[in-house]
Coordinates of C-alpha atoms in Angstrom, one line a residue:
M1 CA -0.2 0.0 0.3
T2 CA 1.1 3.5 -0.8
K3 CA 1.1 6.5 1.0
R4 CA -1.4 8.0 -1.4
S5 CA -4.1 5.5 -0.8
P6 CA -5.3 6.7 2.7
I7 CA -5.6 10.5 0.6
L8 CA -8.0 8.7 -2.7
L9 CA -9.9 6.1 0.1
A10 CA -10.7 9.8 2.1
L11 CA -11.5 11.2 -1.2
A12 CA -13.4 8.7 -2.3
C13 CA -15.5 8.6 0.3
T14 CA -15.5 12.3 1.0
L15 CA -17.6 12.6 -2.8
A16 CA -19.5 9.1 -2.4
V17 CA -20.8 10.8 1.1
S18 CA -21.5 14.1 -1.3
A19 CA -23.1 12.0 -4.2
C20 CA -25.8 10.3 -2.3
G21 CA -26.9 13.7 -0.7
G22 CA -30.8 15.1 -1.7
P23 CA -33.5 16.2 -0.1
S24 CA -34.3 14.8 2.7
E25 CA -37.3 12.6 2.5
T26 CA -38.9 13.8 5.9
T27 CA -39.0 17.5 4.3
P28 CA -42.4 17.7 3.6
S29 CA -43.4 19.1 0.1
T30 CA -45.0 22.0 -0.7
A31 CA -44.9 22.2 -4.7
A32 CA -47.0 19.8 -7.2
E33 CA -45.0 17.4 -9.1
G34 CA -43.2 19.3 -11.8
E35 CA -43.2 22.7 -9.7
H36 CA -41.0 24.5 -8.0
A37 CA -41.7 26.0 -4.6
P38 CA -41.7 29.8 -4.1
A39 CA -38.7 30.8 -2.6
T40 CA -38.7 31.9 0.7
T41 CA -35.9 34.0 0.4
S42 CA -34.1 36.3 -1.4
S43 CA -30.8 36.0 -0.5
S44 CA -27.8 35.3 1.5
A45 CA -28.8 37.5 4.5
G46 CA -32.1 35.4 5.3
L47 CA -34.5 38.4 4.5
P48 CA -38.1 37.2 2.6
K49 CA -38.6 37.8 -1.3
G50 CA -38.6 41.9 -1.9
N51 CA -40.8 43.9 -3.5
A52 CA -39.1 46.3 -6.4
Q53 CA -42.6 48.3 -6.7
A54 CA -43.1 48.6 -2.5
G55 CA -39.0 49.3 -2.0
M56 CA -39.6 52.4 -4.6
E57 CA -42.2 53.3 -2.3
L58 CA -40.7 53.7 0.8
A59 CA -37.3 54.7 -1.7
T60 CA -39.0 58.2 -2.4
K61 CA -41.5 58.8 0.2
G62 CA -40.4 57.6 2.8
G63 CA -42.9 57.2 5.9
N64 CA -43.8 55.9 9.9
G65 CA -40.8 57.5 10.4
I66 CA -38.7 56.7 7.9
A67 CA -37.1 59.3 5.5
A68 CA -36.7 58.8 1.9
C69 CA -33.9 57.1 0.4
T70 CA -33.8 60.1 -1.9
S71 CA -33.6 62.9 0.4
C72 CA -29.4 62.1 0.9
H73 CA -29.0 59.5 -2.2
G74 CA -30.6 61.6 -4.4
A75 CA -33.1 60.6 -7.8
E76 CA -32.9 56.7 -8.1
G77 CA -30.0 56.2 -5.2
N78 CA -27.8 57.5 -8.0
A79 CA -27.2 61.0 -7.1
P80 CA -26.6 62.1 -3.8
I81 CA -26.7 65.9 -2.1
D82 CA -23.7 65.1 -0.7
G83 CA -19.9 63.7 -1.8
M84 CA -20.3 61.6 1.5
Y85 CA -23.7 59.5 0.7
P86 CA -23.0 56.4 -1.8
M87 CA -24.2 56.2 -4.9
I88 CA -26.7 52.6 -3.9
G89 CA -28.0 52.7 -7.3
G90 CA -27.6 49.2 -9.3
Q91 CA -26.4 48.2 -5.8
Y92 CA -26.5 44.6 -5.4
A93 CA -29.6 43.5 -3.4
D94 CA -27.6 41.4 -1.2
Y95 CA -25.3 44.3 -0.7
I96 CA -28.4 47.0 0.6
E97 CA -29.7 43.7 2.5
H98 CA -26.4 42.9 4.2
A99 CA -25.5 46.8 5.3
L100 CA -28.9 48.0 6.5
Q101 CA -28.8 44.7 8.8
A102 CA -25.6 46.2 10.0
Y103 CA -26.8 49.3 10.3
R104 CA -30.0 48.0 12.2
N105 CA -27.9 46.4 14.9
G106 CA -25.2 48.0 15.4
T107 CA -22.7 46.1 13.5
R108 CA -21.7 48.6 10.9
A109 CA -20.2 51.8 12.6
G110 CA -18.3 55.3 10.2
G111 CA -19.4 57.3 8.4
T112 CA -22.8 58.3 8.1
A113 CA -23.5 55.3 10.3
D114 CA -25.5 56.8 12.8
V115 CA -27.7 58.6 9.9
M116 CA -28.5 55.3 8.6
A117 CA -28.6 53.6 12.2
A118 CA -31.5 55.8 13.0
Q119 CA -33.2 54.9 9.3
A120 CA -32.6 51.1 9.6
K121 CA -34.0 50.5 13.0
A122 CA -37.1 51.9 11.3
L123 CA -37.3 48.9 9.0
S124 CA -38.8 45.7 9.0
D125 CA -36.6 42.9 7.0
Q126 CA -39.5 43.2 4.2
Q127 CA -39.1 47.0 3.9
I128 CA -35.3 45.9 4.0
A129 CA -35.6 43.6 1.1
D130 CA -37.9 46.1 -0.1
L131 CA -35.7 48.4 -0.8
A132 CA -32.7 46.2 -2.1
A133 CA -35.1 45.2 -4.9
Y134 CA -35.7 48.1 -6.1
F135 CA -32.1 49.7 -5.9
Q136 CA -31.1 46.6 -7.6
S137 CA -33.7 47.1 -10.2
V138 CA -32.2 50.8 -10.7
P139 CA -29.6 51.2 -13.9
P140 CA -25.9 52.1 -12.0
R141 CA -25.0 55.4 -12.9
L142 CA -21.2 54.7 -12.3
R143 CA -18.4 55.6 -14.3
D144 CA -15.6 53.8 -15.7
L145 CA -12.8 55.7 -15.1
H146 CA -10.2 53.6 -17.4
A147 CA -10.4 56.1 -19.6
V148 CA -9.7 59.0 -17.6
D149 CA -7.1 61.0 -17.7

C-alpha cells in the first residue's frame, strides 16, 4: 500500500457521501409535481423576497418615521446630495440587505452610520428586502474611470 492510498480512500468516501445527498424524505413538499416551490428568502441575508415597487414607494416617499432614501442618496439612489452619501442605484440587493441589517443591529460604523442606523432601526425585514429589490433594479450610473486621464 502506498502513502497516497489513504488520501485517495478519503477522497473517494467524501465524493460518495456528497453524491448521496438530496432532499430529506422527512421534509414535506409544498409544490406539486413538476412545479418549483416559491422562494421564501431572497438572499444570503435571510430576508423575505423583496418587492421593487414597494421599495420604490418607500425609497421616494419614506413613511412611518423613515425618511425617503432619495433625500440623501438622490433620484434613484444615483444623485447623492453630498459626496459622503454613496450611489446605491444598481447595487446588488444582497449588499444593501446586509448593510441595512448591520446598520440596524449597530455592527456597521463610520461615515454616515449614525444617520443610517436611525433609519434602519425603523425598517422591517420586508422593507429592507423591498428597498434592496428596488435599488438593484435601478440602472447604475457609475463611470468606468479607466479611460479618464
